[in-house]
CSV table of C-alpha atoms in Angstrom, one decimal:
chain,number,residue,atom,x,y,z
A,166,MET,CA,0.0,-157.7,40.5
A,167,LEU,CA,-3.6,-158.1,40.0
A,168,LEU,CA,-4.8,-161.3,41.4
A,169,GLY,CA,-7.4,-163.8,40.1
A,170,ARG,CA,-9.1,-167.1,40.3
A,171,TYR,CA,-11.1,-169.1,37.9
A,172,ASP,CA,-14.7,-169.9,38.8
A,173,ALA,CA,-16.7,-173.0,38.3
A,174,ALA,CA,-18.0,-171.5,34.8
A,175,GLY,CA,-14.2,-171.3,33.6
A,176,ARG,CA,-14.2,-167.3,33.9
A,177,LEU,CA,-11.2,-165.6,35.6
A,178,GLN,CA,-12.5,-163.5,38.3
A,179,TYR,CA,-10.6,-160.6,39.7
A,180,THR,CA,-9.8,-161.2,43.4
A,181,GLY,CA,-7.5,-158.4,44.4
A,182,ARG,CA,-4.0,-157.2,44.1
A,183,SER,CA,-0.5,-157.2,45.5
A,184,THR,CA,1.4,-155.0,47.5
A,185,THR,CA,4.4,-153.3,45.5
A,186,LEU,CA,6.8,-156.1,44.5
A,187,SER,CA,10.5,-155.7,45.5
A,188,GLN,CA,12.9,-155.4,42.7
A,189,ALA,CA,13.8,-159.2,43.0
A,190,ALA,CA,10.4,-160.2,43.2
A,191,GLY,CA,9.6,-158.0,40.3
A,192,ARG,CA,12.5,-159.5,38.2
A,193,ALA,CA,11.4,-163.0,39.1
A,194,VAL,CA,7.9,-162.5,38.2
A,195,ALA,CA,8.7,-160.8,34.8
A,196,GLY,CA,10.6,-163.8,33.9
A,197,GLU,CA,7.5,-165.8,34.2
A,198,LEU,CA,4.9,-163.6,32.5
A,199,ALA,CA,3.9,-163.6,28.8
A,200,PRO,CA,1.6,-161.7,26.6
A,201,PRO,CA,-1.8,-163.0,26.3
A,202,ARG,CA,-2.4,-165.8,23.7
A,203,GLY,CA,-6.0,-164.3,23.0
A,204,ALA,CA,-8.1,-161.5,24.2
A,205,HIS,CA,-7.5,-161.1,28.0
A,206,PRO,CA,-10.7,-161.4,30.1
A,207,TRP,CA,-10.0,-158.2,31.8
A,208,LYS,CA,-9.0,-156.1,28.7
A,209,GLY,CA,-10.5,-152.7,29.1
A,210,TRP,CA,-11.1,-152.8,32.8
A,211,THR,CA,-9.9,-150.2,35.0
A,212,PHE,CA,-8.4,-151.0,38.6
A,213,SER,CA,-8.5,-148.6,41.5
A,214,ALA,CA,-5.2,-147.8,42.9
A,215,GLY,CA,-6.7,-148.2,46.5
A,216,TRP,CA,-10.0,-147.8,48.7
A,217,GLY,CA,-11.1,-144.2,48.5
A,218,THR,CA,-9.1,-143.2,45.7
A,219,GLN,CA,-10.0,-142.0,42.3
A,220,ARG,CA,-6.4,-143.0,40.9
A,221,THR,CA,-6.3,-146.0,38.5
A,222,LEU,CA,-3.5,-148.7,38.0
A,223,GLU,CA,-1.5,-148.7,35.2
A,224,VAL,CA,-2.3,-152.4,33.9
A,225,VAL,CA,-0.5,-154.7,31.4
A,226,PRO,CA,-2.5,-157.7,30.7
A,227,VAL,CA,-0.5,-161.0,30.6
A,228,GLU,CA,-1.4,-164.6,30.0
A,229,PRO,CA,-3.0,-165.6,33.3
A,230,ASP,CA,-0.9,-168.7,34.0
A,231,VAL,CA,1.4,-167.7,36.8
A,232,VAL,CA,0.7,-169.1,40.2
A,233,MET,CA,1.7,-166.9,43.1
A,234,GLU,CA,1.9,-167.6,46.8
A,235,VAL,CA,0.3,-164.9,48.8
A,236,ALA,CA,-0.7,-163.7,52.3
A,237,ILE,CA,-4.0,-162.0,52.9
A,238,ASP,CA,-6.1,-160.9,55.6
A,239,VAL,CA,-9.9,-161.6,55.9
A,240,ALA,CA,-11.3,-158.4,55.1
A,241,ARG,CA,-13.3,-158.6,51.8
A,242,ASP,CA,-15.8,-156.6,49.8
A,243,SER,CA,-19.3,-157.6,48.9
A,244,ALA,CA,-18.1,-159.4,45.6
A,245,GLY,CA,-15.5,-161.3,47.8
A,246,ARG,CA,-12.5,-159.4,46.6
A,247,CYS,CA,-9.8,-158.7,49.0
A,248,ARG,CA,-10.0,-155.1,50.3
A,249,HIS,CA,-6.3,-154.9,51.2
A,250,PRO,CA,-3.4,-155.8,49.0
A,251,ALA,CA,-2.0,-159.2,49.3
A,252,ARG,CA,1.4,-159.7,50.4
A,253,THR,CA,3.6,-161.9,48.0
A,254,HIS,CA,5.6,-164.7,49.2
A,255,ARG,CA,6.9,-166.7,45.9
A,256,ILE,CA,6.1,-167.8,42.5
A,257,ARG,CA,4.9,-171.5,42.6
A,258,THR,CA,6.4,-173.0,39.3
A,259,ASP,CA,5.5,-176.3,40.8
A,260,VAL,CA,1.9,-175.6,40.7
A,261,GLY,CA,-0.2,-175.0,37.8
A,262,VAL,CA,-3.3,-173.1,37.5
A,263,ALA,CA,-5.5,-176.0,36.7
A,264,GLN,CA,-4.3,-177.6,40.1
A,265,LEU,CA,-5.8,-174.7,42.1
A,266,PRO,CA,-9.3,-174.9,43.8
A,267,LEU,CA,-11.9,-172.8,41.8
A,268,LEU,CA,-13.1,-169.6,43.1
A,269,GLY,CA,-15.6,-170.2,46.0
A,270,GLU,CA,-14.1,-173.9,46.6
A,271,ASP,CA,-11.7,-172.8,49.1
A,272,PRO,CA,-13.1,-169.9,51.4
A,273,ALA,CA,-9.7,-169.3,53.0
A,274,SER,CA,-8.4,-168.2,49.5
A,275,PRO,CA,-9.0,-165.2,47.1
């Protein structure tokens, strides 16, 4: 999964990606995903499969309204994106995207 946070200007910013989801987690997430309602802000972007590789990820844009609880380490690149994949914990259906701090408001979160 690609991870993002909204910034103060209302733009969805790419912050990293998750590790490969287990089958159970993939099924649970798939049940929450929907096609984008308009043009996805990352349409046309390419995403690296990992540091130091030329291989790109195959990406299917979805409506960016699912909140996922993840564990990350502190390694970030110059743009503030996570250098290592996040480990997913659970979907947070009890939390809406609008309830999350904006990118940069919470320095501990991607």
